[in-house]
Amino acid sequence: MKQKSKMNKTKEFVYGVISEVSFFAFLYYVQYLFGVLGNLFLNSLVLWVLVNLSITFCPVVRRCYK
């Protein structure tokens, strides 16, 4: 029984990592399409951190994602 729950946690972790990486890639690509000046990698990293922080700590946004 423990093996199955451990497998589910691992599967959820992998899906979480895949979704975060795809969200980062989406931010990068949108900035590329809009022709944003500067380092796209760092700009995407800042946007990614800010969006994740707002989902985690902002009560209004957090209520929408529960």
JSON list of N, CA and C in Angstrom, two decimals:
[
{"chain": "A", "resi": 1, "resn": "MET", "atom": "N", "xyz": [0.81, -1.20, 0.00]},
{"chain": "A", "resi": 1, "resn": "MET", "atom": "CA", "xyz": [0.00, 0.00, 0.00]},
{"chain": "A", "resi": 1, "resn": "MET", "atom": "C", "xyz": [0.85, 1.26, 0.00]},
{"chain": "A", "resi": 2, "resn": "LYS", "atom": "N", "xyz": [1.96, 1.24, 0.76]},
{"chain": "A", "resi": 2, "resn": "LYS", "atom": "CA", "xyz": [2.82, 2.42, 0.81]},
{"chain": "A", "resi": 2, "resn": "LYS", "atom": "C", "xyz": [3.46, 2.71, -0.54]},
{"chain": "A", "resi": 3, "resn": "GLN", "atom": "N", "xyz": [3.79, 1.66, -1.25]},
{"chain": "A", "resi": 3, "resn": "GLN", "atom": "CA", "xyz": [4.42, 1.83, -2.56]},
{"chain": "A", "resi": 3, "resn": "GLN", "atom": "C", "xyz": [3.50, 2.59, -3.51]},
{"chain": "A", "resi": 4, "resn": "LYS", "atom": "N", "xyz": [2.22, 2.31, -3.48]},
{"chain": "A", "resi": 4, "resn": "LYS", "atom": "CA", "xyz": [1.28, 2.96, -4.38]},
{"chain": "A", "resi": 4, "resn": "LYS", "atom": "C", "xyz": [1.15, 4.45, -4.06]},
{"chain": "A", "resi": 5, "resn": "SER", "atom": "N", "xyz": [1.07, 4.82, -2.77]},
{"chain": "A", "resi": 5, "resn": "SER", "atom": "CA", "xyz": [0.93, 6.22, -2.42]},
{"chain": "A", "resi": 5, "resn": "SER", "atom": "C", "xyz": [2.23, 6.98, -2.74]},
{"chain": "A", "resi": 6, "resn": "LYS", "atom": "N", "xyz": [3.38, 6.32, -2.56]},
{"chain": "A", "resi": 6, "resn": "LYS", "atom": "CA", "xyz": [4.65, 6.96, -2.90]},
{"chain": "A", "resi": 6, "resn": "LYS", "atom": "C", "xyz": [4.72, 7.20, -4.40]},
{"chain": "A", "resi": 7, "resn": "MET", "atom": "N", "xyz": [4.21, 6.25, -5.17]},
{"chain": "A", "resi": 7, "resn": "MET", "atom": "CA", "xyz": [4.20, 6.38, -6.62]},
{"chain": "A", "resi": 7, "resn": "MET", "atom": "C", "xyz": [3.30, 7.54, -7.03]},
{"chain": "A", "resi": 8, "resn": "ASN", "atom": "N", "xyz": [2.15, 7.71, -6.37]},
{"chain": "A", "resi": 8, "resn": "ASN", "atom": "CA", "xyz": [1.26, 8.81, -6.69]},
{"chain": "A", "resi": 8, "resn": "ASN", "atom": "C", "xyz": [1.90, 10.15, -6.38]},
{"chain": "A", "resi": 9, "resn": "LYS", "atom": "N", "xyz": [2.63, 10.25, -5.26]},
{"chain": "A", "resi": 9, "resn": "LYS", "atom": "CA", "xyz": [3.30, 11.50, -4.91]},
{"chain": "A", "resi": 9, "resn": "LYS", "atom": "C", "xyz": [4.39, 11.82, -5.93]},
{"chain": "A", "resi": 10, "resn": "THR", "atom": "N", "xyz": [5.11, 10.82, -6.36]},
{"chain": "A", "resi": 10, "resn": "THR", "atom": "CA", "xyz": [6.14, 11.02, -7.37]},
{"chain": "A", "resi": 10, "resn": "THR", "atom": "C", "xyz": [5.52, 11.47, -8.69]},
{"chain": "A", "resi": 11, "resn": "LYS", "atom": "N", "xyz": [4.41, 10.86, -9.04]},
{"chain": "A", "resi": 11, "resn": "LYS", "atom": "CA", "xyz": [3.72, 11.21, -10.28]},
{"chain": "A", "resi": 11, "resn": "LYS", "atom": "C", "xyz": [3.22, 12.66, -10.21]},
{"chain": "A", "resi": 12, "resn": "GLU", "atom": "N", "xyz": [2.64, 13.04, -9.07]},
{"chain": "A", "resi": 12, "resn": "GLU", "atom": "CA", "xyz": [2.18, 14.42, -8.90]},
{"chain": "A", "resi": 12, "resn": "GLU", "atom": "C", "xyz": [3.33, 15.40, -8.97]},
{"chain": "A", "resi": 13, "resn": "PHE", "atom": "N", "xyz": [4.48, 15.04, -8.39]},
{"chain": "A", "resi": 13, "resn": "PHE", "atom": "CA", "xyz": [5.65, 15.91, -8.43]},
{"chain": "A", "resi": 13, "resn": "PHE", "atom": "C", "xyz": [6.13, 16.11, -9.87]},
{"chain": "A", "resi": 14, "resn": "VAL", "atom": "N", "xyz": [6.18, 15.02, -10.63]},
{"chain": "A", "resi": 14, "resn": "VAL", "atom": "CA", "xyz": [6.62, 15.11, -12.02]},
{"chain": "A", "resi": 14, "resn": "VAL", "atom": "C", "xyz": [5.66, 15.98, -12.84]},
{"chain": "A", "resi": 15, "resn": "TYR", "atom": "N", "xyz": [4.36, 15.78, -12.64]},
{"chain": "A", "resi": 15, "resn": "TYR", "atom": "CA", "xyz": [3.38, 16.61, -13.34]},
{"chain": "A", "resi": 15, "resn": "TYR", "atom": "C", "xyz": [3.50, 18.07, -12.93]},
{"chain": "A", "resi": 16, "resn": "GLY", "atom": "N", "xyz": [3.77, 18.33, -11.67]},
{"chain": "A", "resi": 16, "resn": "GLY", "atom": "CA", "xyz": [3.96, 19.70, -11.21]},
{"chain": "A", "resi": 16, "resn": "GLY", "atom": "C", "xyz": [5.17, 20.36, -11.86]},
{"chain": "A", "resi": 17, "resn": "VAL", "atom": "N", "xyz": [6.26, 19.62, -11.95]},
{"chain": "A", "resi": 17, "resn": "VAL", "atom": "CA", "xyz": [7.47, 20.15, -12.59]},
{"chain": "A", "resi": 17, "resn": "VAL", "atom": "C", "xyz": [7.21, 20.42, -14.06]},
{"chain": "A", "resi": 18, "resn": "ILE", "atom": "N", "xyz": [6.54, 19.51, -14.73]},
{"chain": "A", "resi": 18, "resn": "ILE", "atom": "CA", "xyz": [6.24, 19.69, -16.15]},
{"chain": "A", "resi": 18, "resn": "ILE", "atom": "C", "xyz": [5.36, 20.91, -16.36]},
{"chain": "A", "resi": 19, "resn": "SER", "atom": "N", "xyz": [4.37, 21.11, -15.50]},
{"chain": "A", "resi": 19, "resn": "SER", "atom": "CA", "xyz": [3.47, 22.27, -15.67]},
{"chain": "A", "resi": 19, "resn": "SER", "atom": "C", "xyz": [4.21, 23.58, -15.41]},
{"chain": "A", "resi": 20, "resn": "GLU", "atom": "N", "xyz": [5.11, 23.60, -14.43]},
{"chain": "A", "resi": 20, "resn": "GLU", "atom": "CA", "xyz": [5.86, 24.83, -14.14]},
{"chain": "A", "resi": 20, "resn": "GLU", "atom": "C", "xyz": [6.83, 25.16, -15.28]},
{"chain": "A", "resi": 21, "resn": "VAL", "atom": "N", "xyz": [7.47, 24.14, -15.82]},
{"chain": "A", "resi": 21, "resn": "VAL", "atom": "CA", "xyz": [8.40, 24.37, -16.94]},
{"chain": "A", "resi": 21, "resn": "VAL", "atom": "C", "xyz": [7.64, 24.84, -18.18]},
{"chain": "A", "resi": 22, "resn": "SER", "atom": "N", "xyz": [6.48, 24.27, -18.43]},
{"chain": "A", "resi": 22, "resn": "SER", "atom": "CA", "xyz": [5.70, 24.71, -19.59]},
{"chain": "A", "resi": 22, "resn": "SER", "atom": "C", "xyz": [5.17, 26.13, -19.39]},
{"chain": "A", "resi": 23, "resn": "PHE", "atom": "N", "xyz": [4.82, 26.50, -18.16]},
{"chain": "A", "resi": 23, "resn": "PHE", "atom": "CA", "xyz": [4.39, 27.87, -17.88]},
{"chain": "A", "resi": 23, "resn": "PHE", "atom": "C", "xyz": [5.53, 28.85, -18.10]},
{"chain": "A", "resi": 24, "resn": "PHE", "atom": "N", "xyz": [6.75, 28.49, -17.66]},
{"chain": "A", "resi": 24, "resn": "PHE", "atom": "CA", "xyz": [7.92, 29.32, -17.89]},
{"chain": "A", "resi": 24, "resn": "PHE", "atom": "C", "xyz": [8.19, 29.49, -19.39]},
{"chain": "A", "resi": 25, "resn": "ALA", "atom": "N", "xyz": [8.08, 28.39, -20.14]},
{"chain": "A", "resi": 25, "resn": "ALA", "atom": "CA", "xyz": [8.29, 28.45, -21.59]},
{"chain": "A", "resi": 25, "resn": "ALA", "atom": "C", "xyz": [7.23, 29.33, -22.25]},
{"chain": "A", "resi": 26, "resn": "PHE", "atom": "N", "xyz": [6.00, 29.26, -21.77]},
{"chain": "A", "resi": 26, "resn": "PHE", "atom": "CA", "xyz": [4.94, 30.12, -22.30]},
{"chain": "A", "resi": 26, "resn": "PHE", "atom": "C", "xyz": [5.27, 31.60, -22.07]},
{"chain": "A", "resi": 27, "resn": "LEU", "atom": "N", "xyz": [5.72, 31.94, -20.86]},
{"chain": "A", "resi": 27, "resn": "LEU", "atom": "CA", "xyz": [6.09, 33.32, -20.58]},
{"chain": "A", "resi": 27, "resn": "LEU", "atom": "C", "xyz": [7.23, 33.78, -21.48]},
{"chain": "A", "resi": 28, "resn": "TYR", "atom": "N", "xyz": [8.21, 32.93, -21.67]},
{"chain": "A", "resi": 28, "resn": "TYR", "atom": "CA", "xyz": [9.35, 33.25, -22.53]},
{"chain": "A", "resi": 28, "resn": "TYR", "atom": "C", "xyz": [8.88, 33.50, -23.96]},
{"chain": "A", "resi": 29, "resn": "TYR", "atom": "N", "xyz": [8.03, 32.62, -24.47]},
{"chain": "A", "resi": 29, "resn": "TYR", "atom": "CA", "xyz": [7.58, 32.72, -25.86]},
{"chain": "A", "resi": 29, "resn": "TYR", "atom": "C", "xyz": [6.71, 33.96, -26.08]},
{"chain": "A", "resi": 30, "resn": "VAL", "atom": "N", "xyz": [5.84, 34.26, -25.14]},
{"chain": "A", "resi": 30, "resn": "VAL", "atom": "CA", "xyz": [5.00, 35.46, -25.28]},
{"chain": "A", "resi": 30, "resn": "VAL", "atom": "C", "xyz": [5.85, 36.71, -25.30]},
{"chain": "A", "resi": 31, "resn": "GLN", "atom": "N", "xyz": [6.86, 36.77, -24.46]},
{"chain": "A", "resi": 31, "resn": "GLN", "atom": "CA", "xyz": [7.75, 37.94, -24.48]},
{"chain": "A", "resi": 31, "resn": "GLN", "atom": "C", "xyz": [8.53, 38.01, -25.80]},
{"chain": "A", "resi": 32, "resn": "TYR", "atom": "N", "xyz": [8.92, 36.87, -26.31]},
{"chain": "A", "resi": 32, "resn": "TYR", "atom": "CA", "xyz": [9.62, 36.82, -27.60]},
{"chain": "A", "resi": 32, "resn": "TYR", "atom": "C", "xyz": [8.71, 37.35, -28.71]},
{"chain": "A", "resi": 33, "resn": "LEU", "atom": "N", "xyz": [7.44, 36.95, -28.70]},
{"chain": "A", "resi": 33, "resn": "LEU", "atom": "CA", "xyz": [6.51, 37.41, -29.72]},
{"chain": "A", "resi": 33, "resn": "LEU", "atom": "C", "xyz": [6.27, 38.91, -29.65]},
{"chain": "A", "resi": 34, "resn": "PHE", "atom": "N", "xyz": [6.21, 39.44, -28.42]},
{"chain": "A", "resi": 34, "resn": "PHE", "atom": "CA", "xyz": [5.99, 40.88, -28.25]},
{"chain": "A", "resi": 34, "resn": "PHE", "atom": "C", "xyz": [7.25, 41.71, -28.46]},
{"chain": "A", "resi": 35, "resn": "GLY", "atom": "N", "xyz": [8.38, 41.08, -28.63]},
{"chain": "A", "resi": 35, "resn": "GLY", "atom": "CA", "xyz": [9.62, 41.79, -28.88]},
{"chain": "A", "resi": 35, "resn": "GLY", "atom": "C", "xyz": [10.14, 42.53, -27.66]},
{"chain": "A", "resi": 36, "resn": "VAL", "atom": "N", "xyz": [10.04, 41.92, -26.51]},
{"chain": "A", "resi": 36, "resn": "VAL", "atom": "CA", "xyz": [10.50, 42.53, -25.27]},
{"chain": "A", "resi": 36, "resn": "VAL", "atom": "C", "xyz": [12.01, 42.69, -25.33]},
{"chain": "A", "resi": 37, "resn": "LEU", "atom": "N", "xyz": [12.48, 43.85, -24.92]},
{"chain": "A", "resi": 37, "resn": "LEU", "atom": "CA", "xyz": [13.91, 44.11, -24.89]},
{"chain": "A", "resi": 37, "resn": "LEU", "atom": "C", "xyz": [14.50, 43.58, -23.60]},
{"chain": "A", "resi": 38, "resn": "GLY", "atom": "N", "xyz": [15.74, 43.19, -23.65]},
{"chain": "A", "resi": 38, "resn": "GLY", "atom": "CA", "xyz": [16.42, 42.68, -22.46]},
{"chain": "A", "resi": 38, "resn": "GLY", "atom": "C", "xyz": [16.58, 41.18, -22.52]},
{"chain": "A", "resi": 39, "resn": "ASN", "atom": "N", "xyz": [17.05, 40.65, -21.43]},
{"chain": "A", "resi": 39, "resn": "ASN", "atom": "CA", "xyz": [17.28, 39.21, -21.33]},
{"chain": "A", "resi": 39, "resn": "ASN", "atom": "C", "xyz": [15.95, 38.51, -21.09]},
{"chain": "A", "resi": 40, "resn": "LEU", "atom": "N", "xyz": [15.49, 37.76, -22.08]},
{"chain": "A", "resi": 40, "resn": "LEU", "atom": "CA", "xyz": [14.20, 37.10, -21.98]},
{"chain": "A", "resi": 40, "resn": "LEU", "atom": "C", "xyz": [14.17, 36.04, -20.88]},
{"chain": "A", "resi": 41, "resn": "PHE", "atom": "N", "xyz": [15.30, 35.38, -20.66]},
{"chain": "A", "resi": 41, "resn": "PHE", "atom": "CA", "xyz": [15.34, 34.35, -19.63]},
{"chain": "A", "resi": 41, "resn": "PHE", "atom": "C", "xyz": [15.12, 34.97, -18.24]},
{"chain": "A", "resi": 42, "resn": "LEU", "atom": "N", "xyz": [15.83, 36.06, -17.95]},
{"chain": "A", "resi": 42, "resn": "LEU", "atom": "CA", "xyz": [15.66, 36.70, -16.64]},
{"chain": "A", "resi": 42, "resn": "LEU", "atom": "C", "xyz": [14.29, 37.35, -16.51]},
{"chain": "A", "resi": 43, "resn": "ASN", "atom": "N", "xyz": [13.80, 37.96, -17.57]},
{"chain": "A", "resi": 43, "resn": "ASN", "atom": "CA", "xyz": [12.46, 38.55, -17.52]},
{"chain": "A", "resi": 43, "resn": "ASN", "atom": "C", "xyz": [11.40, 37.48, -17.26]},
{"chain": "A", "resi": 44, "resn": "SER", "atom": "N", "xyz": [11.52, 36.34, -17.92]},
{"chain": "A", "resi": 44, "resn": "SER", "atom": "CA", "xyz": [10.57, 35.25, -17.70]},
{"chain": "A", "resi": 44, "resn": "SER", "atom": "C", "xyz": [10.69, 34.69, -16.29]},
{"chain": "A", "resi": 45, "resn": "LEU", "atom": "N", "xyz": [11.90, 34.62, -15.78]},
{"chain": "A", "resi": 45, "resn": "LEU", "atom": "CA", "xyz": [12.10, 34.12, -14.42]},
{"chain": "A", "resi": 45, "resn": "LEU", "atom": "C", "xyz": [11.42, 35.03, -13.40]},
{"chain": "A", "resi": 46, "resn": "VAL", "atom": "N", "xyz": [11.57, 36.34, -13.57]},
{"chain": "A", "resi": 46, "resn": "VAL", "atom": "CA", "xyz": [10.94, 37.29, -12.65]},
{"chain": "A", "resi": 46, "resn": "VAL", "atom": "C", "xyz": [9.42, 37.18, -12.74]},
{"chain": "A", "resi": 47, "resn": "LEU", "atom": "N", "xyz": [8.87, 37.11, -13.94]},
{"chain": "A", "resi": 47, "resn": "LEU", "atom": "CA", "xyz": [7.42, 36.97, -14.08]},
{"chain": "A", "resi": 47, "resn": "LEU", "atom": "C", "xyz": [6.92, 35.66, -13.48]},
{"chain": "A", "resi": 48, "resn": "TRP", "atom": "N", "xyz": [7.65, 34.59, -13.69]},
{"chain": "A", "resi": 48, "resn": "TRP", "atom": "CA", "xyz": [7.27, 33.29, -13.17]},
{"chain": "A", "resi": 48, "resn": "TRP", "atom": "C", "xyz": [7.23, 33.30, -11.64]},
{"chain": "A", "resi": 49, "resn": "VAL", "atom": "N", "xyz": [8.25, 33.89, -11.03]},
{"chain": "A", "resi": 49, "resn": "VAL", "atom": "CA", "xyz": [8.30, 33.98, -9.57]},
{"chain": "A", "resi": 49, "resn": "VAL", "atom": "C", "xyz": [7.15, 34.84, -9.05]},
{"chain": "A", "resi": 50, "resn": "LEU", "atom": "N", "xyz": [6.90, 35.97, -9.68]},
{"chain": "A", "resi": 50, "resn": "LEU", "atom": "CA", "xyz": [5.83, 36.86, -9.22]},
{"chain": "A", "resi": 50, "resn": "LEU", "atom": "C", "xyz": [4.45, 36.22, -9.33]},
{"chain": "A", "resi": 51, "resn": "VAL", "atom": "N", "xyz": [4.19, 35.52, -10.41]},
{"chain": "A", "resi": 51, "resn": "VAL", "atom": "CA", "xyz": [2.89, 34.85, -10.56]},
{"chain": "A", "resi": 51, "resn": "VAL", "atom": "C", "xyz": [2.73, 33.75, -9.53]},
{"chain": "A", "resi": 52, "resn": "ASN", "atom": "N", "xyz": [3.77, 32.96, -9.32]},
{"chain": "A", "resi": 52, "resn": "ASN", "atom": "CA", "xyz": [3.68, 31.89, -8.32]},
{"chain": "A", "resi": 52, "resn": "ASN", "atom": "C", "xyz": [3.53, 32.45, -6.90]},
{"chain": "A", "resi": 53, "resn": "LEU", "atom": "N", "xyz": [4.21, 33.56, -6.60]},
{"chain": "A", "resi": 53, "resn": "LEU", "atom": "CA", "xyz": [4.04, 34.18, -5.29]},
{"chain": "A", "resi": 53, "resn": "LEU", "atom": "C", "xyz": [2.63, 34.73, -5.11]},
{"chain": "A", "resi": 54, "resn": "SER", "atom": "N", "xyz": [2.08, 35.31, -6.16]},
{"chain": "A", "resi": 54, "resn": "SER", "atom": "CA", "xyz": [0.73, 35.85, -6.03]},
{"chain": "A", "resi": 54, "resn": "SER", "atom": "C", "xyz": [-0.30, 34.74, -5.81]},
{"chain": "A", "resi": 55, "resn": "ILE", "atom": "N", "xyz": [-0.11, 33.60, -6.46]},
{"chain": "A", "resi": 55, "resn": "ILE", "atom": "CA", "xyz": [-1.02, 32.47, -6.26]},
{"chain": "A", "resi": 55, "resn": "ILE", "atom": "C", "xyz": [-0.87, 31.92, -4.84]},
{"chain": "A", "resi": 56, "resn": "THR", "atom": "N", "xyz": [0.35, 31.93, -4.32]},
{"chain": "A", "resi": 56, "resn": "THR", "atom": "CA", "xyz": [0.61, 31.37, -3.00]},
{"chain": "A", "resi": 56, "resn": "THR", "atom": "C", "xyz": [0.17, 32.29, -1.87]},
{"chain": "A", "resi": 57, "resn": "PHE", "atom": "N", "xyz": [0.46, 33.60, -1.97]},
{"chain": "A", "resi": 57, "resn": "PHE", "atom": "CA", "xyz": [0.29, 34.48, -0.83]},
{"chain": "A", "resi": 57, "resn": "PHE", "atom": "C", "xyz": [-0.87, 35.48, -0.92]},
{"chain": "A", "resi": 58, "resn": "CYS", "atom": "N", "xyz": [-1.34, 35.77, -2.09]},
{"chain": "A", "resi": 58, "resn": "CYS", "atom": "CA", "xyz": [-2.44, 36.73, -2.22]},
{"chain": "A", "resi": 58, "resn": "CYS", "atom": "C", "xyz": [-3.76, 36.03, -1.95]},
{"chain": "A", "resi": 59, "resn": "PRO", "atom": "N", "xyz": [-4.53, 36.48, -0.94]},
{"chain": "A", "resi": 59, "resn": "PRO", "atom": "CA", "xyz": [-5.77, 35.77, -0.60]},
{"chain": "A", "resi": 59, "resn": "PRO", "atom": "C", "xyz": [-6.81, 35.80, -1.71]},
{"chain": "A", "resi": 60, "resn": "VAL", "atom": "N", "xyz": [-6.86, 36.87, -2.48]},
{"chain": "A", "resi": 60, "resn": "VAL", "atom": "CA", "xyz": [-7.85, 36.97, -3.55]},
{"chain": "A", "resi": 60, "resn": "VAL", "atom": "C", "xyz": [-7.53, 35.99, -4.66]},
{"chain": "A", "resi": 61, "resn": "VAL", "atom": "N", "xyz": [-6.30, 35.94, -5.08]},
{"chain": "A", "resi": 61, "resn": "VAL", "atom": "CA", "xyz": [-5.89, 35.03, -6.16]},
{"chain": "A", "resi": 61, "resn": "VAL", "atom": "C", "xyz": [-5.91, 33.59, -5.67]},
{"chain": "A", "resi": 62, "resn": "ARG", "atom": "N", "xyz": [-5.48, 33.36, -4.44]},
{"chain": "A", "resi": 62, "resn": "ARG", "atom": "CA", "xyz": [-5.45, 32.01, -3.89]},
{"chain": "A", "resi": 62, "resn": "ARG", "atom": "C", "xyz": [-6.84, 31.40, -3.81]},
{"chain": "A", "resi": 63, "resn": "ARG", "atom": "N", "xyz": [-7.84, 32.22, -3.52]},
{"chain": "A", "resi": 63, "resn": "ARG", "atom": "CA", "xyz": [-9.22, 31.73, -3.45]},
{"chain": "A", "resi": 63, "resn": "ARG", "atom": "C", "xyz": [-9.68, 31.21, -4.81]},
{"chain": "A", "resi": 64, "resn": "CYS", "atom": "N", "xyz": [-9.21, 31.81, -5.88]},
{"chain": "A", "resi": 64, "resn": "CYS", "atom": "CA", "xyz": [-9.61, 31.38, -7.23]},
{"chain": "A", "resi": 64, "resn": "CYS", "atom": "C", "xyz": [-8.97, 30.05, -7.62]},
{"chain": "A", "resi": 65, "resn": "TYR", "atom": "N", "xyz": [-7.83, 29.71, -7.04]},
{"chain": "A", "resi": 65, "resn": "TYR", "atom": "CA", "xyz": [-7.11, 28.50, -7.44]},
{"chain": "A", "resi": 65, "resn": "TYR", "atom": "C", "xyz": [-7.26, 27.35, -6.46]},
{"chain": "A", "resi": 66, "resn": "LYS", "atom": "N", "xyz": [-8.16, 27.44, -5.49]},
{"chain": "A", "resi": 66, "resn": "LYS", "atom": "CA", "xyz": [-8.38, 26.32, -4.56]},
{"chain": "A", "resi": 66, "resn": "LYS", "atom": "C", "xyz": [-9.36, 25.35, -5.10]}
]
